PDB file of N, CA and C in Angstrom:
ATOM      1  N   UNK A1030     108.643  79.741 113.525  1.00 64.00           N
ATOM      2  CA  UNK A1030     107.929  81.073 113.778  1.00 64.00           C
ATOM      3  C   UNK A1030     107.757  81.849 112.424  1.00 64.00           C
ATOM      4  N   UNK A1031     109.045  82.132 111.758  1.00 65.00           N
ATOM      5  CA  UNK A1031     108.965  82.898 110.785  1.00 65.00           C
ATOM      6  C   UNK A1031     108.373  82.376 109.509  1.00 65.00           C
ATOM      7  N   UNK A1032     108.533  80.974 109.383  1.00 70.00           N
ATOM      8  CA  UNK A1032     107.930  80.310 108.288  1.00 70.00           C
ATOM      9  C   UNK A1032     106.500  80.251 108.221  1.00 70.00           C
ATOM     10  N   UNK A1033     105.871  80.117 109.641  1.00 76.00           N
ATOM     11  CA  UNK A1033     104.401  80.115 109.863  1.00 76.00           C
ATOM     12  C   UNK A1033     103.926  81.544 109.474  1.00 76.00           C
ATOM     13  N   UNK A1034     104.571  82.465 109.943  1.00 74.00           N
ATOM     14  CA  UNK A1034     104.149  83.904 109.912  1.00 74.00           C
ATOM     15  C   UNK A1034     104.189  84.257 108.322  1.00 74.00           C
ATOM     16  N   UNK A1035     105.203  83.755 107.628  1.00 76.00           N
ATOM     17  CA  UNK A1035     105.261  84.168 106.239  1.00 76.00           C
ATOM     18  C   UNK A1035     104.051  83.289 105.364  1.00 76.00           C
ATOM     19  N   UNK A1036     103.819  82.079 105.777  1.00 81.00           N
ATOM     20  CA  UNK A1036     102.728  81.390 105.157  1.00 81.00           C
ATOM     21  C   UNK A1036     101.400  81.955 105.422  1.00 81.00           C
ATOM     22  N   UNK A1037     101.145  82.414 106.615  1.00 81.00           N
ATOM     23  CA  UNK A1037      99.892  82.929 106.897  1.00 81.00           C
ATOM     24  C   UNK A1037      99.687  84.255 106.244  1.00 81.00           C
ATOM     25  N   UNK A1038     100.722  85.187 106.494  1.00 82.00           N
ATOM     26  CA  UNK A1038     100.667  86.423 105.996  1.00 82.00           C
ATOM     27  C   UNK A1038     100.505  86.570 104.589  1.00 82.00           C
ATOM     28  N   UNK A1039     101.284  85.783 103.841  1.00 84.00           N
ATOM     29  CA  UNK A1039     101.043  85.669 102.452  1.00 84.00           C
ATOM     30  C   UNK A1039      99.853  85.177 101.936  1.00 84.00           C
ATOM     31  N   UNK A1040      99.286  84.179 102.700  1.00 89.00           N
ATOM     32  CA  UNK A1040      97.899  83.642 102.313  1.00 89.00           C
ATOM     33  C   UNK A1040      96.826  84.743 102.429  1.00 89.00           C
ATOM     34  N   UNK A1041      96.895  85.599 103.627  1.00 90.00           N
ATOM     35  CA  UNK A1041      95.885  86.624 103.749  1.00 90.00           C
ATOM     36  C   UNK A1041      96.104  87.567 102.981  1.00 90.00           C
ATOM     37  N   UNK A1042      97.385  87.977 102.562  1.00 89.00           N
ATOM     38  CA  UNK A1042      97.445  89.156 101.699  1.00 89.00           C
ATOM     39  C   UNK A1042      96.858  88.647 100.246  1.00 89.00           C
ATOM     40  N   UNK A1043      97.308  87.595  99.904  1.00 89.00           N
ATOM     41  CA  UNK A1043      96.812  86.950  98.531  1.00 89.00           C
ATOM     42  C   UNK A1043      95.216  86.891  98.596  1.00 89.00           C
ATOM     43  N   UNK A1044      94.589  86.687  99.648  1.00 91.00           N
ATOM     44  CA  UNK A1044      93.202  86.477  99.744  1.00 91.00           C
ATOM     45  C   UNK A1044      92.570  87.838  99.522  1.00 91.00           C
ATOM     46  N   UNK A1045      93.293  88.807 100.265  1.00 92.00           N
ATOM     47  CA  UNK A1045      92.783  90.264 100.139  1.00 92.00           C
ATOM     48  C   UNK A1045      92.793  90.901  98.682  1.00 92.00           C
ATOM     49  N   UNK A1046      93.839  90.445  98.090  1.00 91.00           N
ATOM     50  CA  UNK A1046      94.110  90.940  96.720  1.00 91.00           C
ATOM     51  C   UNK A1046      93.157  90.269  95.820  1.00 91.00           C
ATOM     52  N   UNK A1047      92.908  89.158  96.043  1.00 89.00           N
ATOM     53  CA  UNK A1047      92.012  88.266  95.299  1.00 89.00           C
ATOM     54  C   UNK A1047      90.658  88.755  95.269  1.00 89.00           C
ATOM     55  N   UNK A1048      90.129  89.300  96.417  1.00 90.00           N
ATOM     56  CA  UNK A1048      88.832  89.948  96.564  1.00 90.00           C
ATOM     57  C   UNK A1048      88.833  91.105  95.585  1.00 90.00           C
ATOM     58  N   UNK A1049      89.852  91.869  95.684  1.00 91.00           N
ATOM     59  CA  UNK A1049      89.757  93.207  94.777  1.00 91.00           C
ATOM     60  C   UNK A1049      89.799  92.781  93.376  1.00 91.00           C
ATOM     61  N   UNK A1050      90.614  91.743  92.909  1.00 88.00           N
ATOM     62  CA  UNK A1050      90.705  91.223  91.507  1.00 88.00           C
ATOM     63  C   UNK A1050      89.344  90.723  91.174  1.00 88.00           C
ATOM     64  N   UNK A1051      88.717  89.958  91.991  1.00 87.00           N
ATOM     65  CA  UNK A1051      87.461  89.228  91.666  1.00 87.00           C
ATOM     66  C   UNK A1051      86.437  90.292  91.280  1.00 87.00           C
ATOM     67  N   UNK A1052      86.306  91.367  92.226  1.00 89.00           N
ATOM     68  CA  UNK A1052      85.323  92.414  92.071  1.00 89.00           C
ATOM     69  C   UNK A1052      85.500  92.994  90.877  1.00 89.00           C
ATOM     70  N   UNK A1053      86.880  93.219  90.454  1.00 89.00           N
ATOM     71  CA  UNK A1053      87.206  94.042  89.156  1.00 89.00           C
ATOM     72  C   UNK A1053      86.839  93.323  87.887  1.00 89.00           C
ATOM     73  N   UNK A1054      87.260  92.124  87.991  1.00 87.00           N
ATOM     74  CA  UNK A1054      87.091  91.239  86.787  1.00 87.00           C
ATOM     75  C   UNK A1054      85.564  90.887  86.614  1.00 87.00           C
ATOM     76  N   UNK A1055      84.893  90.494  87.764  1.00 88.00           N
ATOM     77  CA  UNK A1055      83.584  90.010  87.530  1.00 88.00           C
ATOM     78  C   UNK A1055      82.500  90.839  88.422  1.00 88.00           C
ATOM     79  N   UNK A1056      82.316  92.219  87.799  1.00 88.00           N
ATOM     80  CA  UNK A1056      81.521  93.167  88.678  1.00 88.00           C
ATOM     81  C   UNK A1056      80.046  92.571  88.819  1.00 88.00           C
ATOM     82  N   UNK A1057      79.491  91.785  87.870  1.00 90.00           N
ATOM     83  CA  UNK A1057      78.099  91.507  87.933  1.00 90.00           C
ATOM     84  C   UNK A1057      78.077  89.961  88.623  1.00 90.00           C
ATOM     85  N   UNK A1058      78.985  89.401  89.246  1.00 88.00           N
ATOM     86  CA  UNK A1058      78.875  88.208  89.735  1.00 88.00           C
ATOM     87  C   UNK A1058      78.018  88.355  90.880  1.00 88.00           C
ATOM     88  N   UNK A1059      77.170  87.187  91.167  1.00 90.00           N
ATOM     89  CA  UNK A1059      76.183  87.267  92.441  1.00 90.00           C
ATOM     90  C   UNK A1059      77.047  87.134  93.691  1.00 90.00           C
ATOM     91  N   UNK A1060      76.521  87.911  94.497  1.00 87.00           N
ATOM     92  CA  UNK A1060      77.458  87.980  95.850  1.00 87.00           C
ATOM     93  C   UNK A1060      76.349  87.724  97.015  1.00 87.00           C
ATOM     94  N   UNK A1061      76.463  86.673  97.586  1.00 88.00           N
ATOM     95  CA  UNK A1061      75.445  86.316  98.605  1.00 88.00           C
ATOM     96  C   UNK A1061      75.626  87.145  99.969  1.00 88.00           C
ATOM     97  N   UNK A1062      76.611  87.728 100.172  1.00 84.00           N
ATOM     98  CA  UNK A1062      76.785  88.596 101.272  1.00 84.00           C
ATOM     99  C   UNK A1062      77.487  89.889 100.771  1.00 84.00           C
ATOM    100  N   UNK A1063      77.376  90.967 101.589  1.00 86.00           N
ATOM    101  CA  UNK A1063      78.106  92.239 101.284  1.00 86.00           C
ATOM    102  C   UNK A1063      79.189  92.529 102.261  1.00 86.00           C
ATOM    103  N   UNK A1064      80.355  93.206 101.749  1.00 87.00           N
ATOM    104  CA  UNK A1064      81.358  93.613 102.551  1.00 87.00           C
ATOM    105  C   UNK A1064      81.120  94.934 102.986  1.00 87.00           C
ATOM    106  N   UNK A1065      80.642  95.387 104.114  1.00 91.00           N
ATOM    107  CA  UNK A1065      80.624  96.720 104.671  1.00 91.00           C
ATOM    108  C   UNK A1065      81.867  97.503 104.482  1.00 91.00           C
ATOM    109  N   UNK A1066      81.767  98.740 103.754  1.00 93.00           N
ATOM    110  CA  UNK A1066      82.634  99.924 103.721  1.00 93.00           C
ATOM    111  C   UNK A1066      83.803  99.367 102.719  1.00 93.00           C
ATOM    112  N   UNK A1067      83.342  98.375 101.794  1.00 90.00           N
ATOM    113  CA  UNK A1067      84.350  97.871 100.717  1.00 90.00           C
ATOM    114  C   UNK A1067      85.058  99.126  99.982  1.00 90.00           C
ATOM    115  N   UNK A1068      86.263  99.247  99.788  1.00 90.00           N
ATOM    116  CA  UNK A1068      87.298  98.365  99.893  1.00 90.00           C
ATOM    117  C   UNK A1068      88.073  98.492 101.182  1.00 90.00           C
ATOM    118  N   UNK A1069      87.569  99.451 102.060  1.00 95.00           N
ATOM    119  CA  UNK A1069      88.427  99.778 103.329  1.00 95.00           C
ATOM    120  C   UNK A1069      88.795  98.634 104.009  1.00 95.00           C
ATOM    121  N   UNK A1070      88.104  97.547 104.322  1.00 94.00           N
ATOM    122  CA  UNK A1070      88.366  96.387 105.156  1.00 94.00           C
ATOM    123  C   UNK A1070      89.721  95.653 104.391  1.00 94.00           C
ATOM    124  N   UNK A1071      89.665  95.514 103.183  1.00 94.00           N
ATOM    125  CA  UNK A1071      90.563  94.907 102.301  1.00 94.00           C
ATOM    126  C   UNK A1071      91.747  95.628 102.431  1.00 94.00           C
ATOM    127  N   UNK A1072      91.837  96.866 102.244  1.00 94.00           N
ATOM    128  CA  UNK A1072      93.043  97.711 102.240  1.00 94.00           C
ATOM    129  C   UNK A1072      93.794  97.643 103.677  1.00 94.00           C
ATOM    130  N   UNK A1073      92.799  97.733 104.796  1.00 95.00           N
ATOM    131  CA  UNK A1073      93.486  97.642 106.217  1.00 95.00           C
ATOM    132  C   UNK A1073      94.115  96.373 106.430  1.00 95.00           C
ATOM    133  N   UNK A1074      93.412  95.253 105.851  1.00 93.00           N
ATOM    134  CA  UNK A1074      94.033  93.862 105.858  1.00 93.00           C
ATOM    135  C   UNK A1074      95.289  93.861 105.223  1.00 93.00           C
ATOM    136  N   UNK A1075      95.556  94.369 104.073  1.00 92.00           N
ATOM    137  CA  UNK A1075      96.630  94.318 103.252  1.00 92.00           C
ATOM    138  C   UNK A1075      97.893  95.019 104.027  1.00 92.00           C
ATOM    139  N   UNK A1076      97.503  96.324 104.584  1.00 94.00           N
ATOM    140  CA  UNK A1076      98.469  97.134 105.364  1.00 94.00           C
ATOM    141  C   UNK A1076      98.828  96.537 106.655  1.00 94.00           C
ATOM    142  N   UNK A1077      98.022  95.954 107.431  1.00 92.00           N
ATOM    143  CA  UNK A1077      98.375  95.447 108.789  1.00 92.00           C
ATOM    144  C   UNK A1077      99.146  94.206 108.519  1.00 92.00           C
ATOM    145  N   UNK A1078      98.644  93.252 107.506  1.00 88.00           N
ATOM    146  CA  UNK A1078      99.457  91.896 107.465  1.00 88.00           C
ATOM    147  C   UNK A1078     100.851  92.064 106.647  1.00 88.00           C
ATOM    148  N   UNK A1079     100.980  93.237 105.769  1.00 87.00           N
ATOM    149  CA  UNK A1079     102.196  93.895 105.495  1.00 87.00           C
ATOM    150  C   UNK A1079     103.255  94.206 106.590  1.00 87.00           C
ATOM    151  N   UNK A1080     102.530  94.860 107.542  1.00 88.00           N
ATOM    152  CA  UNK A1080     103.223  95.319 108.697  1.00 88.00           C
ATOM    153  C   UNK A1080     103.742  94.167 109.513  1.00 88.00           C
ATOM    154  N   UNK A1081     102.888  93.108 109.645  1.00 83.00           N
ATOM    155  CA  UNK A1081     103.282  91.848 110.503  1.00 83.00           C
ATOM    156  C   UNK A1081     104.412  91.004 109.798  1.00 83.00           C
ATOM    157  N   UNK A1082     104.347  91.116 108.486  1.00 80.00           N
ATOM    158  CA  UNK A1082     105.436  90.528 107.659  1.00 80.00           C
ATOM    159  C   UNK A1082     106.611  91.060 107.824  1.00 80.00           C
ATOM    160  N   UNK A1083     106.745  92.561 107.611  1.00 80.00           N
ATOM    161  CA  UNK A1083     107.888  93.264 107.794  1.00 80.00           C
ATOM    162  C   UNK A1083     108.602  93.253 109.151  1.00 80.00           C
ATOM    163  N   UNK A1084     107.698  93.269 110.033  1.00 80.00           N
ATOM    164  CA  UNK A1084     108.229  93.263 111.460  1.00 80.00           C
ATOM    165  C   UNK A1084     108.605  92.003 112.163  1.00 80.00           C
ATOM    166  N   UNK A1085     108.472  90.940 111.288  1.00 77.00           N
ATOM    167  CA  UNK A1085     108.983  89.538 111.722  1.00 77.00           C
ATOM    168  C   UNK A1085     110.457  89.597 112.061  1.00 77.00           C
ATOM    169  N   UNK A1086     110.892  88.933 113.106  1.00 76.00           N
ATOM    170  CA  UNK A1086     112.346  88.880 113.429  1.00 76.00           C
ATOM    171  C   UNK A1086     113.169  88.761 112.065  1.00 76.00           C
ATOM    172  N   UNK A1087     114.115  89.534 111.988  1.00 75.00           N
ATOM    173  CA  UNK A1087     114.960  89.508 110.612  1.00 75.00           C
ATOM    174  C   UNK A1087     116.421  90.025 111.125  1.00 75.00           C
ATOM    175  N   UNK A1088     117.339  89.728 110.146  1.00 77.00           N
ATOM    176  CA  UNK A1088     118.590  89.999 110.573  1.00 77.00           C
ATOM    177  C   UNK A1088     118.786  91.512 110.003  1.00 77.00           C
ATOM    178  N   UNK A1089     118.383  91.796 108.728  1.00 75.00           N
ATOM    179  CA  UNK A1089     118.738  93.041 107.973  1.00 75.00           C
ATOM    180  C   UNK A1089     118.438  94.366 108.903  1.00 75.00           C
ATOM    181  N   UNK A1090     117.134  94.291 109.380  1.00 75.00           N
ATOM    182  CA  UNK A1090     116.779  95.629 110.134  1.00 75.00           C
ATOM    183  C   UNK A1090     116.895  95.480 111.567  1.00 75.00           C
ATOM    184  N   UNK A1091     116.666  94.399 112.177  1.00 76.00           N
ATOM    185  CA  UNK A1091     116.670  94.261 113.413  1.00 76.00           C
ATOM    186  C   UNK A1091     117.981  93.508 114.078  1.00 76.00           C
ATOM    187  N   UNK A1092     118.742  93.001 113.164  1.00 82.00           N
ATOM    188  CA  UNK A1092     120.039  92.389 113.619  1.00 82.00           C
ATOM    189  C   UNK A1092     119.673  91.044 114.542  1.00 82.00           C
ATOM    190  N   UNK A1093     118.680  90.322 114.249  1.00 81.00           N
ATOM    191  CA  UNK A1093     118.253  89.224 115.138  1.00 81.00           C
ATOM    192  C   UNK A1093     118.184  88.087 114.293  1.00 81.00           C
ATOM    193  N   UNK A1094     117.785  87.037 114.735  1.00 80.00           N
ATOM    194  CA  UNK A1094     117.622  85.759 114.086  1.00 80.00           C
ATOM    195  C   UNK A1094     117.005  86.128 112.646  1.00 80.00           C
ATOM    196  N   UNK A1095     117.601  85.540 111.521  1.00 81.00           N
ATOM    197  CA  UNK A1095     116.995  85.699 110.249  1.00 81.00           C
ATOM    198  C   UNK A1095     115.811  85.091 109.795  1.00 81.00           C
ATOM    199  N   UNK A1096     114.808  85.243 110.579  1.00 78.00           N
ATOM    200  CA  UNK A1096     113.685  84.340 110.346  1.00 78.00           C
ATOM    201  C   UNK A1096     112.787  84.758 108.970  1.00 78.00           C
ATOM    202  N   UNK A1097     112.813  86.111 108.930  1.00 78.00           N
ATOM    203  CA  UNK A1097     112.169  86.655 107.804  1.00 78.00           C
ATOM    204  C   UNK A1097     112.926  86.307 106.382  1.00 78.00           C
ATOM    205  N   UNK A1098     114.060  86.327 106.523  1.00 82.00           N
ATOM    206  CA  UNK A1098     114.975  86.013 105.299  1.00 82.00           C
ATOM    207  C   UNK A1098     114.840  84.624 105.104  1.00 82.00           C
ATOM    208  N   UNK A1099     114.838  83.716 105.836  1.00 82.00           N
ATOM    209  CA  UNK A1099     114.712  82.448 105.662  1.00 82.00           C
ATOM    210  C   UNK A1099     113.320  82.059 105.064  1.00 82.00           C
ATOM    211  N   UNK A1100     112.357  82.700 105.662  1.00 80.00           N
ATOM    212  CA  UNK A1100     111.065  82.433 105.173  1.00 80.00           C
ATOM    213  C   UNK A1100     110.828  82.994 103.718  1.00 80.00           C
ATOM    214  N   UNK A1101     111.459  84.018 103.218  1.00 82.00           N
ATOM    215  CA  UNK A1101     111.384  84.441 102.012  1.00 82.00           C
ATOM    216  C   UNK A1101     112.188  83.670 101.036  1.00 82.00           C
ATOM    217  N   UNK A1102     113.176  83.206 101.613  1.00 87.00           N
ATOM    218  CA  UNK A1102     113.940  82.106 100.705  1.00 87.00           C
ATOM    219  C   UNK A1102     113.133  80.884 100.472  1.00 87.00           C
ATOM    220  N   UNK A1103     112.409  80.459 101.437  1.00 85.00           N
ATOM    221  CA  UNK A1103     111.626  79.223 101.185  1.00 85.00           C
ATOM    222  C   UNK A1103     110.394  79.543 100.349  1.00 85.00           C
ATOM    223  N   UNK A1104     110.026  80.774 100.452  1.00 85.00           N
ATOM    224  CA  UNK A1104     108.974  81.176  99.544  1.00 85.00           C
ATOM    225  C   UNK A1104     109.244  81.227  97.881  1.00 85.00           C
ATOM    226  N   UNK A1105     110.572  81.824  97.793  1.00 90.00           N
ATOM    227  CA  UNK A1105     111.105  82.025  96.597  1.00 90.00           C
ATOM    228  C   UNK A1105     111.418  80.440  95.864  1.00 90.00           C
ATOM    229  N   UNK A1106     112.068  79.650  96.818  1.00 92.00           N
ATOM    230  CA  UNK A1106     112.373  78.298  96.319  1.00 92.00           C
ATOM    231  C   UNK A1106     111.051  77.529  95.970  1.00 92.00           C
ATOM    232  N   UNK A1107     109.974  77.766  96.740  1.00 89.00           N
ATOM    233  CA  UNK A1107     108.681  77.142  96.519  1.00 89.00           C
ATOM    234  C   UNK A1107     108.125  77.718  95.220  1.00 89.00           C
ATOM    235  N   UNK A1108     108.243  78.879  94.858  1.00 90.00           N
ATOM    236  CA  UNK A1108     107.750  79.590  93.643  1.00 90.00           C
ATOM    237  C   UNK A1108     108.610  78.899  92.450  1.00 90.00           C
ATOM    238  N   UNK A1109     109.876  78.755  92.694  1.00 95.00           N
ATOM    239  CA  UNK A1109     110.762  78.399  91.634  1.00 95.00           C
ATOM    240  C   UNK A1109     110.439  76.862  91.290  1.00 95.00           C
ATOM    241  N   UNK A1110     110.144  76.154  92.214  1.00 95.00           N
ATOM    242  CA  UNK A1110     109.740  74.786  91.863  1.00 95.00           C
ATOM    243  C   UNK A1110     108.443  74.607  91.406  1.00 95.00           C
ATOM    244  N   UNK A1111     107.339  75.485  91.783  1.00 91.00           N
ATOM    245  CA  UNK A1111     106.010  75.384  91.373  1.00 91.00           C
ATOM    246  C   UNK A1111     105.750  75.761  89.970  1.00 91.00           C
ATOM    247  N   UNK A1112     106.297  76.950  89.513  1.00 91.00           N
ATOM    248  CA  UNK A1112     105.988  77.564  88.245  1.00 91.00           C
ATOM    249  C   UNK A1112     106.378  76.371  87.111  1.00 91.00           C
ATOM    250  N   UNK A1113     107.606  76.043  87.027  1.00 92.00           N
ATOM    251  CA  UNK A1113     108.075  75.077  86.078  1.00 92.00           C
ATOM    252  C   UNK A1113     107.280  73.770  86.025  1.00 92.00           C
ATOM    253  N   UNK A1114     106.875  73.240  87.237  1.00 90.00           N
ATOM    254  CA  UNK A1114     106.013  72.145  87.442  1.00 90.00           C
ATOM    255  C   UNK A1114     104.800  72.311  86.869  1.00 90.00           C
ATOM    256  N   UNK A1115     104.086  73.449  87.280  1.00 87.00           N
ATOM    257  CA  UNK A1115     102.731  73.829  86.843  1.00 87.00           C
ATOM    258  C   UNK A1115     102.708  73.920  85.264  1.00 87.00           C
ATOM    259  N   UNK A1116     103.750  74.358  84.557  1.00 87.00           N
ATOM    260  CA  UNK A1116     103.922  74.624  83.241  1.00 87.00           C
ATOM    261  C   UNK A1116     103.866  73.274  82.577  1.00 87.00           C
ATOM    262  N   UNK A1117     104.635  72.407  82.994  1.00 88.00           N
ATOM    263  CA  UNK A1117     104.761  70.923  82.453  1.00 88.00           C
ATOM    264  C   UNK A1117     103.466  70.305  82.648  1.00 88.00           C
ATOM    265  N   UNK A1118     102.781  70.451  83.831  1.00 85.00           N
ATOM    266  CA  UNK A1118     101.501  69.809  83.898  1.00 85.00           C
ATOM    267  C   UNK A1118     100.300  70.557  83.397  1.00 85.00           C
ATOM    268  N   UNK A1119     100.374  71.703  82.719  1.00 82.00           N
ATOM    269  CA  UNK A1119      99.496  72.562  82.086  1.00 82.00           C
ATOM    270  C   UNK A1119      98.368  72.973  83.175  1.00 82.00           C
ATOM    271  N   UNK A1120      98.905  73.335  84.352  1.00 80.00           N
ATOM    272  CA  UNK A1120      98.038  73.754  85.531  1.00 80.00           C
ATOM    273  C   UNK A1120      98.068  75.402  85.452  1.00 80.00           C
ATOM    274  N   UNK A1121      97.317  75.967  86.320  1.00 76.00           N
ATOM    275  CA  UNK A1121      97.479  77.475  86.557  1.00 76.00           C
ATOM    276  C   UNK A1121      98.692  77.962  86.905  1.00 76.00           C
ATOM    277  N   UNK A1122      99.319  79.029  86.122  1.00 74.00           N
ATOM    278  CA  UNK A1122      98.484  80.032  85.410  1.00 74.00           C
ATOM    279  C   UNK A1122      98.705  79.705  83.924  1.00 74.00           C
ATOM    280  N   UNK A1123      99.108  78.589  83.577  1.00 74.00           N
ATOM    281  CA  UNK A1123      99.466  78.339  82.245  1.00 74.00           C
ATOM    282  C   UNK A1123      98.283  77.633  81.433  1.00 74.00           C
ATOM    283  N   UNK A1124      97.075  77.395  81.973  1.00 74.00           N
ATOM    284  CA  UNK A1124      95.992  76.731  81.382  1.00 74.00           C
ATOM    285  C   UNK A1124      94.864  77.719  80.932  1.00 74.00           C
ATOM    286  N   UNK A1125      95.215  78.974  80.941  1.00 68.00           N
ATOM    287  CA  UNK A1125      94.193  79.965  80.392  1.00 68.00           C
ATOM    288  C   UNK A1125      93.097  80.469  81.350  1.00 68.00           C
ATOM    289  N   UNK A1126      93.001  79.694  82.551  1.00 61.00           N
ATOM    290  CA  UNK A1126      91.930  80.124  83.521  1.00 61.00           C
ATOM    291  C   UNK A1126      92.188  81.349  84.483  1.00 61.00           C
ATOM    292  N   UNK A1127      93.362  81.809  84.449  1.00 56.00           N
ATOM    293  CA  UNK A1127      93.875  82.730  85.395  1.00 56.00           C
ATOM    294  C   UNK A1127      93.410  84.120  84.897  1.00 56.00           C
ATOM    295  N   UNK A1128      93.489  85.089  85.898  1.00 53.00           N
ATOM    296  CA  UNK A1128      93.084  86.478  85.408  1.00 53.00           C
ATOM    297  C   UNK A1128      94.172  87.151  84.259  1.00 53.00           C
ATOM    298  N   UNK A1129      93.550  87.910  83.532  1.00 53.00           N
ATOM    299  CA  UNK A1129      94.368  88.721  82.654  1.00 53.00           C
ATOM    300  C   UNK A1129      94.655  90.017  83.492  1.00 53.00           C
ATOM    301  N   UNK A1130      95.975  90.540  83.697  1.00 48.00           N
ATOM    302  CA  UNK A1130      96.070  91.571  84.465  1.00 48.00           C
ATOM    303  C   UNK A1130      96.274  93.010  83.493  1.00 48.00           C
ATOM    304  N   UNK A1131      95.616  92.871  82.263  1.00 47.00           N
ATOM    305  CA  UNK A1131      95.452  93.929  81.412  1.00 47.00           C
ATOM    306  C   UNK A1131      94.051  94.448  81.413  1.00 47.00           C
TER     307      UNK A1131
END
């Protein structure tokens, strides 16, 4: 339950952030559809999915089963494995095709 929540929430938050970054870095890109009230839907998405993420059963705040803590641990282990592997393979973000945050 906690792992699925973490996977989905992280994916949806990352997609929402990527919409903002894409519009910022490529303002003239062709967009075959329009998002009404942009950036309000993106901000609402980030806020609500962050709320879902934080209110997942956890030990620190709710003194329940540590699902959130285990899910965060799995996420961090995944990142710790992915980034060295990606560097050795020359994949994103080490291949120069990622966004520059400056």
